[in-house]
Short mmCIF file of C-alpha atoms in Angstrom, two decimals:
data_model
loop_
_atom_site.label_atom_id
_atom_site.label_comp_id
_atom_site.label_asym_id
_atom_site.label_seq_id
_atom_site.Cartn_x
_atom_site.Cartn_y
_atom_site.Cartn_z
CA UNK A 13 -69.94 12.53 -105.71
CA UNK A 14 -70.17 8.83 -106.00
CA UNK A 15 -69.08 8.62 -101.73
CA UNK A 16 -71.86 11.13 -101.22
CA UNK A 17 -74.35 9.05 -102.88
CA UNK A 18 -72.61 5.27 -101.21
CA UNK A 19 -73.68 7.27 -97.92
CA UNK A 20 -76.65 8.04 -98.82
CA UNK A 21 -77.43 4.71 -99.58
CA UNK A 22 -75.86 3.49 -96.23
CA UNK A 23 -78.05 5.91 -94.35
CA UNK A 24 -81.11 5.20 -96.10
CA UNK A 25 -80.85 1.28 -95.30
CA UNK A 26 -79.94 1.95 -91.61
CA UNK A 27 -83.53 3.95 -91.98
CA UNK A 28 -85.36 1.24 -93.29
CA UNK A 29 -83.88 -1.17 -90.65
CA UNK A 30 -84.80 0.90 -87.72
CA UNK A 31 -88.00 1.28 -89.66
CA UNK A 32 -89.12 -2.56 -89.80
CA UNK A 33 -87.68 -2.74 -86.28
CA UNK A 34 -89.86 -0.70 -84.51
CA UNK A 35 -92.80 -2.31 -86.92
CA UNK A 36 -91.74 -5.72 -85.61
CA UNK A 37 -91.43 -4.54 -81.83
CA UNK A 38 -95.30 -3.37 -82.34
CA UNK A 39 -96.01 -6.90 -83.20
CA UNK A 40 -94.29 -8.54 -81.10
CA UNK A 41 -95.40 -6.73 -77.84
CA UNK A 42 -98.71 -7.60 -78.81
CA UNK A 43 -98.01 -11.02 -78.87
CA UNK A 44 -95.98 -10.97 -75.28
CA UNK A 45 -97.64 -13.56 -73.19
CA UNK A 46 -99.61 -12.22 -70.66
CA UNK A 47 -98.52 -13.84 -67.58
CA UNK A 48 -96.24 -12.40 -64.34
CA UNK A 49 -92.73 -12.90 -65.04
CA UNK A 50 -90.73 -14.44 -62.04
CA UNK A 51 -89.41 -12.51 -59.78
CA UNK A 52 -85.79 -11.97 -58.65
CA UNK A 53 -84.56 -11.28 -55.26
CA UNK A 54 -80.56 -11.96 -55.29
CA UNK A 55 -80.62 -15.45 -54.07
CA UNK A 56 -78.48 -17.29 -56.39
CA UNK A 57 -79.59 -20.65 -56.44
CA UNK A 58 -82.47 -18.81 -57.85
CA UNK A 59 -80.54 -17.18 -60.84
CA UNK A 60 -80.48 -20.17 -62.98
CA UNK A 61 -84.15 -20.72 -63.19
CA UNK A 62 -85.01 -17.18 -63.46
CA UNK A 63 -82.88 -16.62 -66.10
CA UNK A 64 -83.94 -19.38 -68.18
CA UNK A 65 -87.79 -18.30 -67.67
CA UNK A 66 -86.56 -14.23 -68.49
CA UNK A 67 -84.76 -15.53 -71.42
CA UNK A 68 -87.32 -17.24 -73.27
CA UNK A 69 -89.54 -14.75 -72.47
CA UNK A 70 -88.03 -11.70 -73.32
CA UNK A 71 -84.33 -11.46 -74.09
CA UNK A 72 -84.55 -13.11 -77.28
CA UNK A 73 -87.83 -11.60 -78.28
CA UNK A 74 -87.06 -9.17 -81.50
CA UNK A 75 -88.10 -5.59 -78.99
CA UNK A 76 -85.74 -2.75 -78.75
CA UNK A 77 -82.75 -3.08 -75.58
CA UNK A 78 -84.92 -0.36 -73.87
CA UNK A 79 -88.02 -2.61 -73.49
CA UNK A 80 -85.98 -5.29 -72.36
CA UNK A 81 -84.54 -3.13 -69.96
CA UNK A 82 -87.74 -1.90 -68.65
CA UNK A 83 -88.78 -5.60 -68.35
CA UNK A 84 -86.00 -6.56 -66.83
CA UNK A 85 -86.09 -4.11 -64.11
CA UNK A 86 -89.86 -4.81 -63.10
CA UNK A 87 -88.60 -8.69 -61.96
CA UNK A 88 -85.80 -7.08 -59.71
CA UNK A 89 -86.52 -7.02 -56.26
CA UNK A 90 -84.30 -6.81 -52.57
CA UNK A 91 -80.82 -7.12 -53.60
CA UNK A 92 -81.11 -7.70 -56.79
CA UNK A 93 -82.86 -4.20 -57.39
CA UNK A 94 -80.29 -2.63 -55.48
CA UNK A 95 -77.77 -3.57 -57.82
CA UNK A 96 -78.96 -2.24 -60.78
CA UNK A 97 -80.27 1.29 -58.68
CA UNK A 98 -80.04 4.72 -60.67
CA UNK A 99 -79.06 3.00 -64.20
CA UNK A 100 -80.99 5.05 -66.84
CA UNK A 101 -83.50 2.86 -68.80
CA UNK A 102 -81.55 3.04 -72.55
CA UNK A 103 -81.04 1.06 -75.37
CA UNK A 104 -76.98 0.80 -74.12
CA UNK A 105 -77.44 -0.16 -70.46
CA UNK A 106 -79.45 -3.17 -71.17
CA UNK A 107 -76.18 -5.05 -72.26
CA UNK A 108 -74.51 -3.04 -69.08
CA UNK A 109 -77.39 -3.92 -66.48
CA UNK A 110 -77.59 -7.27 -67.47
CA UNK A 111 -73.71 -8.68 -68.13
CA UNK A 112 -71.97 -6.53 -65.60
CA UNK A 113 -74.48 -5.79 -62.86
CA UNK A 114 -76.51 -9.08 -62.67
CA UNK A 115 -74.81 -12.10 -64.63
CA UNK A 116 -71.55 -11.14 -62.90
CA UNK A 117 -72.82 -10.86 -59.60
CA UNK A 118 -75.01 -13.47 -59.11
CA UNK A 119 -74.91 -15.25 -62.50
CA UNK A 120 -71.04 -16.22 -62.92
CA UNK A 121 -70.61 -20.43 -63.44
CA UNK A 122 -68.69 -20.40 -60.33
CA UNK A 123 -70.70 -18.83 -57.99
CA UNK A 124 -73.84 -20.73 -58.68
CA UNK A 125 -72.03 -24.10 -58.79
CA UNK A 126 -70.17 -23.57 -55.43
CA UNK A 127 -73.58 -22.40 -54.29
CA UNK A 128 -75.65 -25.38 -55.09
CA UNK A 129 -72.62 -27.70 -54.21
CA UNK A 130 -73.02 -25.82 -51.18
CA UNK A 131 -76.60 -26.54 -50.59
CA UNK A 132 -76.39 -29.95 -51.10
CA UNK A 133 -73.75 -30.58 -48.32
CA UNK A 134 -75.33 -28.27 -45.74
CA UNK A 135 -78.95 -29.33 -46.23
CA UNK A 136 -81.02 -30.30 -42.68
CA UNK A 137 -84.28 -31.73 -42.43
CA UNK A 138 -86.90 -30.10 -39.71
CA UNK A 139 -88.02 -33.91 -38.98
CA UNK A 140 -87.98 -37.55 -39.65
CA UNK A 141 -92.00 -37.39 -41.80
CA UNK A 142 -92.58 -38.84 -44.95
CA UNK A 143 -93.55 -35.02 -45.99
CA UNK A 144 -90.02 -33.60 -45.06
CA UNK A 145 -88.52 -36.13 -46.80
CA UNK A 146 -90.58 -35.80 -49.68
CA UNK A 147 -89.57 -31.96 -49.78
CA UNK A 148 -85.97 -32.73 -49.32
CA UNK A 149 -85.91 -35.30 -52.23
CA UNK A 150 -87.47 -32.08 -54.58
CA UNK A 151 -84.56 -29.66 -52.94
CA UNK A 152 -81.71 -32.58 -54.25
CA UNK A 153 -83.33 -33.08 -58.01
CA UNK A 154 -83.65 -29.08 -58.30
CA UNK A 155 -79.91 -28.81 -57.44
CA UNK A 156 -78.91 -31.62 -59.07
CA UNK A 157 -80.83 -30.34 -62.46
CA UNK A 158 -78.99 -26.92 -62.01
CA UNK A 159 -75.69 -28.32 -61.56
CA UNK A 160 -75.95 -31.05 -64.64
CA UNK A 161 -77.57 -28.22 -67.15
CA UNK A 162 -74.44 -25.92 -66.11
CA UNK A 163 -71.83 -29.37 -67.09
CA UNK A 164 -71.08 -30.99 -63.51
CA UNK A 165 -70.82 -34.51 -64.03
CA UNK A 166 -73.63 -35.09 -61.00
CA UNK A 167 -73.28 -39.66 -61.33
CA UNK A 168 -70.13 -39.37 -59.67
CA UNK A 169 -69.48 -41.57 -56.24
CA UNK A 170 -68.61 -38.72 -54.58
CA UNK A 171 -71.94 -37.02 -54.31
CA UNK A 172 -73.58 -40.69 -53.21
CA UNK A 173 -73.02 -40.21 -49.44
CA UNK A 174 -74.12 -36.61 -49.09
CA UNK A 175 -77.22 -37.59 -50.40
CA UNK A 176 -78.01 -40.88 -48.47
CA UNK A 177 -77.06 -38.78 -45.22
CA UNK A 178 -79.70 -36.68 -46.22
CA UNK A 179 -82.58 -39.10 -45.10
CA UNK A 180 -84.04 -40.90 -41.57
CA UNK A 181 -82.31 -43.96 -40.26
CA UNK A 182 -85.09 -46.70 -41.42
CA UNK A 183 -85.28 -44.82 -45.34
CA UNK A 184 -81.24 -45.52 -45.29
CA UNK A 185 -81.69 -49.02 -43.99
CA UNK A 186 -84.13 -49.86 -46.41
CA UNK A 187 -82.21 -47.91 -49.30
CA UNK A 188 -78.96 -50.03 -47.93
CA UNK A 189 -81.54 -53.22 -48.35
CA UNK A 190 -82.24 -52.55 -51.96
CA UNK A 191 -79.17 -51.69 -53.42
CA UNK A 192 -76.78 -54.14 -54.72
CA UNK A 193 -73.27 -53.51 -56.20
CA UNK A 194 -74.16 -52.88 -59.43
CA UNK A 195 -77.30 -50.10 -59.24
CA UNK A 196 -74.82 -47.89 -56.82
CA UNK A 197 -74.76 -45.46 -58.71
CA UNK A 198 -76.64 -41.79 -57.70
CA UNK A 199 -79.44 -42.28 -60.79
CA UNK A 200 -80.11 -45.84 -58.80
CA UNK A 201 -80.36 -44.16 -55.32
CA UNK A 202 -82.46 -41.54 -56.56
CA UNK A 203 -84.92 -43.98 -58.08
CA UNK A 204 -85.25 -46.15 -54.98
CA UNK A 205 -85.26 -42.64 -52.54
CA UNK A 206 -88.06 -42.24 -54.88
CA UNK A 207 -89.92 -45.54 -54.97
CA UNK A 208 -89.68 -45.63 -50.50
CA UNK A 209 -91.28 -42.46 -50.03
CA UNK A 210 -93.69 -42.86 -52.58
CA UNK A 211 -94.41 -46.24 -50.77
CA UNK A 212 -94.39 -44.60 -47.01
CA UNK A 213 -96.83 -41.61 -48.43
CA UNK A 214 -99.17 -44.11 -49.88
CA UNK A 215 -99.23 -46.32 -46.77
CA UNK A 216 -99.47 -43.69 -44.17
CA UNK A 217 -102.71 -42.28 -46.36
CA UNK A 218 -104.28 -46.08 -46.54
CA UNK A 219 -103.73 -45.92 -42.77
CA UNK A 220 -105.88 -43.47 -42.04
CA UNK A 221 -107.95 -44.26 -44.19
CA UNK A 222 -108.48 -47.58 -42.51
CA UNK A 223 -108.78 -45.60 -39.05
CA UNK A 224 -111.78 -43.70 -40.33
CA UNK A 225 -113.19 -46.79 -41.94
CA UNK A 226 -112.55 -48.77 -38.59
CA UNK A 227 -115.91 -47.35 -36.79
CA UNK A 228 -118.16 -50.01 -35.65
CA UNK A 229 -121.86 -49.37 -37.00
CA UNK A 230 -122.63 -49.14 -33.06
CA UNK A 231 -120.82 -46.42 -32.29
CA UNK A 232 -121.61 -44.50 -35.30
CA UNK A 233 -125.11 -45.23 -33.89
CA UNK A 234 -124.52 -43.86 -30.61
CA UNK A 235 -123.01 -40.40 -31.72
CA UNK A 236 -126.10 -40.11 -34.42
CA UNK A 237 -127.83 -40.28 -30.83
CA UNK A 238 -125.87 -38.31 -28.52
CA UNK A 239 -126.51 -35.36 -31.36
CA UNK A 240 -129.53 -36.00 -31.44
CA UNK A 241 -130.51 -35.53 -28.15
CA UNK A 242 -129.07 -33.06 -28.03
CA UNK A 243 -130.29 -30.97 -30.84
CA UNK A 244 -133.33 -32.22 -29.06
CA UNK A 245 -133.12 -30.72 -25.69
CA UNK A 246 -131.83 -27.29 -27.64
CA UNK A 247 -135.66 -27.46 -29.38
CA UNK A 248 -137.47 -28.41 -26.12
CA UNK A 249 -135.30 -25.24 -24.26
CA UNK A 250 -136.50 -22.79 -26.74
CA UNK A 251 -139.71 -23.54 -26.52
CA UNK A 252 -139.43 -22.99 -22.69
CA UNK A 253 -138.12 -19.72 -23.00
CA UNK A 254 -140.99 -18.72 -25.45
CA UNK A 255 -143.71 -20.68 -23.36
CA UNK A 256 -141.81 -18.03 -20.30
CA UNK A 257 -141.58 -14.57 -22.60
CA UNK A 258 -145.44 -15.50 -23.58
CA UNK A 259 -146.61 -15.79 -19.54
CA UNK A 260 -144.79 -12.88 -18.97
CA UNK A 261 -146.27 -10.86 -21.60
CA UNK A 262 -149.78 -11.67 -20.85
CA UNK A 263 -149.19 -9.45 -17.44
CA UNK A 264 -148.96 -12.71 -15.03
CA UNK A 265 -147.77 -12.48 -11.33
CA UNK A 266 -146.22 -15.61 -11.77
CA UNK A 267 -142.81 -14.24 -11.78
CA UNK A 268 -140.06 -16.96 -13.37
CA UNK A 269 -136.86 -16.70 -11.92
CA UNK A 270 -134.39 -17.23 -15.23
CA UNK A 271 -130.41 -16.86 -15.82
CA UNK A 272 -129.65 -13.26 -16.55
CA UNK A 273 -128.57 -14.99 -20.58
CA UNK A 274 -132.09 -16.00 -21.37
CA UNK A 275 -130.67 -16.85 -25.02
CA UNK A 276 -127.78 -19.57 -23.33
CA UNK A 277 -128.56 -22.93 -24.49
CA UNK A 278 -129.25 -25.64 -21.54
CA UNK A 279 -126.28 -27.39 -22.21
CA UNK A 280 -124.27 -27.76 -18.73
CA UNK A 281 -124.76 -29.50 -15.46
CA UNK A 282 -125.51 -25.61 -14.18
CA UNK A 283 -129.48 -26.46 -14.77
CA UNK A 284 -129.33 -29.94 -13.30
CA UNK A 285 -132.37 -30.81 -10.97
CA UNK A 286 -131.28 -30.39 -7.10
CA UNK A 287 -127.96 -30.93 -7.69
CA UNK A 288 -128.63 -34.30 -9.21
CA UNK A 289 -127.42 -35.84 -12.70
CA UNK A 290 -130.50 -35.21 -14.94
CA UNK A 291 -131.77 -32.25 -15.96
CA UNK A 292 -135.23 -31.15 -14.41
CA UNK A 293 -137.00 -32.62 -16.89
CA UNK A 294 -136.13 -36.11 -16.66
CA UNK A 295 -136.18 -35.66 -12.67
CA UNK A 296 -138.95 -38.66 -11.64
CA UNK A 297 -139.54 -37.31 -7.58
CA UNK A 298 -140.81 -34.54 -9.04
CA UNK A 299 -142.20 -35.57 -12.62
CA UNK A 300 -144.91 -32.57 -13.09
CA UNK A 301 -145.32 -29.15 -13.07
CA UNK A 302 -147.97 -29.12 -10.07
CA UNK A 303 -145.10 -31.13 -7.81
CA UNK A 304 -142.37 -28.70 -8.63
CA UNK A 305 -144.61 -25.51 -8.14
CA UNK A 306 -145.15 -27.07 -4.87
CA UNK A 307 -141.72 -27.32 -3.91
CA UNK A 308 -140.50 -23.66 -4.96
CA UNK A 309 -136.47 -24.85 -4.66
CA UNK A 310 -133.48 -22.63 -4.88
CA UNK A 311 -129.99 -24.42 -3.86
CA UNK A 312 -126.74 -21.85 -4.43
CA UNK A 313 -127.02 -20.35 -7.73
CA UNK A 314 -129.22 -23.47 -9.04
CA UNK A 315 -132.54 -22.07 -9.95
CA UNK A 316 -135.74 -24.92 -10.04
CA UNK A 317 -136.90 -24.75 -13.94
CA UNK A 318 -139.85 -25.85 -15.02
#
């Protein structure tokens, strides 16, 4: 009698356990922050970080092994979700999805060090700019955070080569300039990588700068002009072509021989005055409309305007 009733005891706690569990995963799925988790595709220099942000997010949030499963499974993508294919969302297969499908495959100590070791040696620069060397710079702190958080000792000599290689000629002159014995260390180089193409982005920026700044006031001037004149002779051309639609609308003989575009702007040499450089306008044999009725000239394709 007094087992029955230790059970019943037992059985009842369990209850209330599961009970304040599932009031707690109500709560805290409310409180879930509402952003898009990160993504996971199989690469495993990737693992580290996406881990760290899935972690904090969800695996040691107080919600049932099935939610974290179901979480868990929305990030997976390519390879990744191919690993994991046809495992029934339960409470169980969290532990199984996570430890033995994912962690082991991509996530293992070994496999991400070798891989970022790996990176480091085999990383090539597209070019010689200040902005590939700027993104290769990022590439060596991101490895060199992953490998330090997982316990590599990352100061060592060893890795102070690989990284110098890394970089132009003139960055590993001028490195070679600033270092002395004593600050040889990799912090040192990777404060003075730092400081040079900090120094090379800001310079090449002042440079143009000064190229735009460099104008003369004149030749300002003379493009304010040119555009001008331009928007100019686009105003006088459509007034032309109106002046011609209005002649032909009040039923004149005169007929107007026009380009077949009557909407193209004047803007070539194709409307140039017999052939010569000015437009018909500006033509000073024949400076009036009286003088170039007279001479009724067609030349080619070049139509007189007036």
């Amino acid at each position: 009698m007094r087992l029955e009733i230790e059970q019943v005891i037992v059985e009842f706690e369990d209850y209330i356990k599961l009970l304040k569990l599932d009031q707690s995963t109500e709560n805290v799925a409310s409180r879930l922050p509402k952003l898009e988790l990160l993504k996971f595709h199989g690469d495993v220099l990737r693992w580290q970080e996406f881990w760290d942000r899935f972690y904090s997010s969800i695996h040691v949030k107080l919600i049932r092994n099935v939610d974290k499963l179901a979480y868990l499974q929305s990030c997976l993508e390519g390879e990744a979700k191919d690993a994991v294919a046809g495992l029934e969302i339960t409470n169980d297969n969290y532990e199984i999805a996570l430890i033995h499908f994912l962690k082991d495959r991509f996530g293992s100590k070994a496999i991400v060090v070798d891989a970022h070791y790996k990176e480091l040696y085999h990383m090539q620069a597209k070019n010689s700019s200040i902005k590939e060397s700027r993104r290769k710079l990022n590439e060596i702190d991101r490895n060199l955070r992953v490998l330090q958080s997982l316990g590599e000792n990352v100061i060592g000599a060893y890795l102070r080569k690989v990284i110098i290689e890394k970089f132009s000629e003139d960055i590993r002159m001028e490195l070679i300039l600033k270092m002395s014995k004593e600050d040889e260390s990799v912090q040192c180089i990777r404060k003075h990588l730092e400081h040079l193409i900090n120094t090379k982005m800001e310079t090449s920026h002042n440079l143009v700068a000064n190229q735009y700044a460099s104008c003369s006031a004149n030749e300002i001037a003379s493009l304010s002009t040119l555009l001008m004149r331009q928007k100019g002779r686009h105003i006088k051309s459509s007034t032309n072509l109106k002046n011609q639609r209005a002649v032909q609308k009040k039923g004149s003989k005169r007929r107007l021989v026009i380009r077949r575009d009557e909407h193209q702007e004047r803007k070539r040499l194709a409307f140039i005055f017999f052939l010569a450089d000015h437009f018909n306008d500006e033509c000073k044999a024949y400076n009036n409309i009286k003088k170039r009725r007279k001479e009724k000239t067609i030349k080619g394709s070049l139509l007189l305007m007036f």
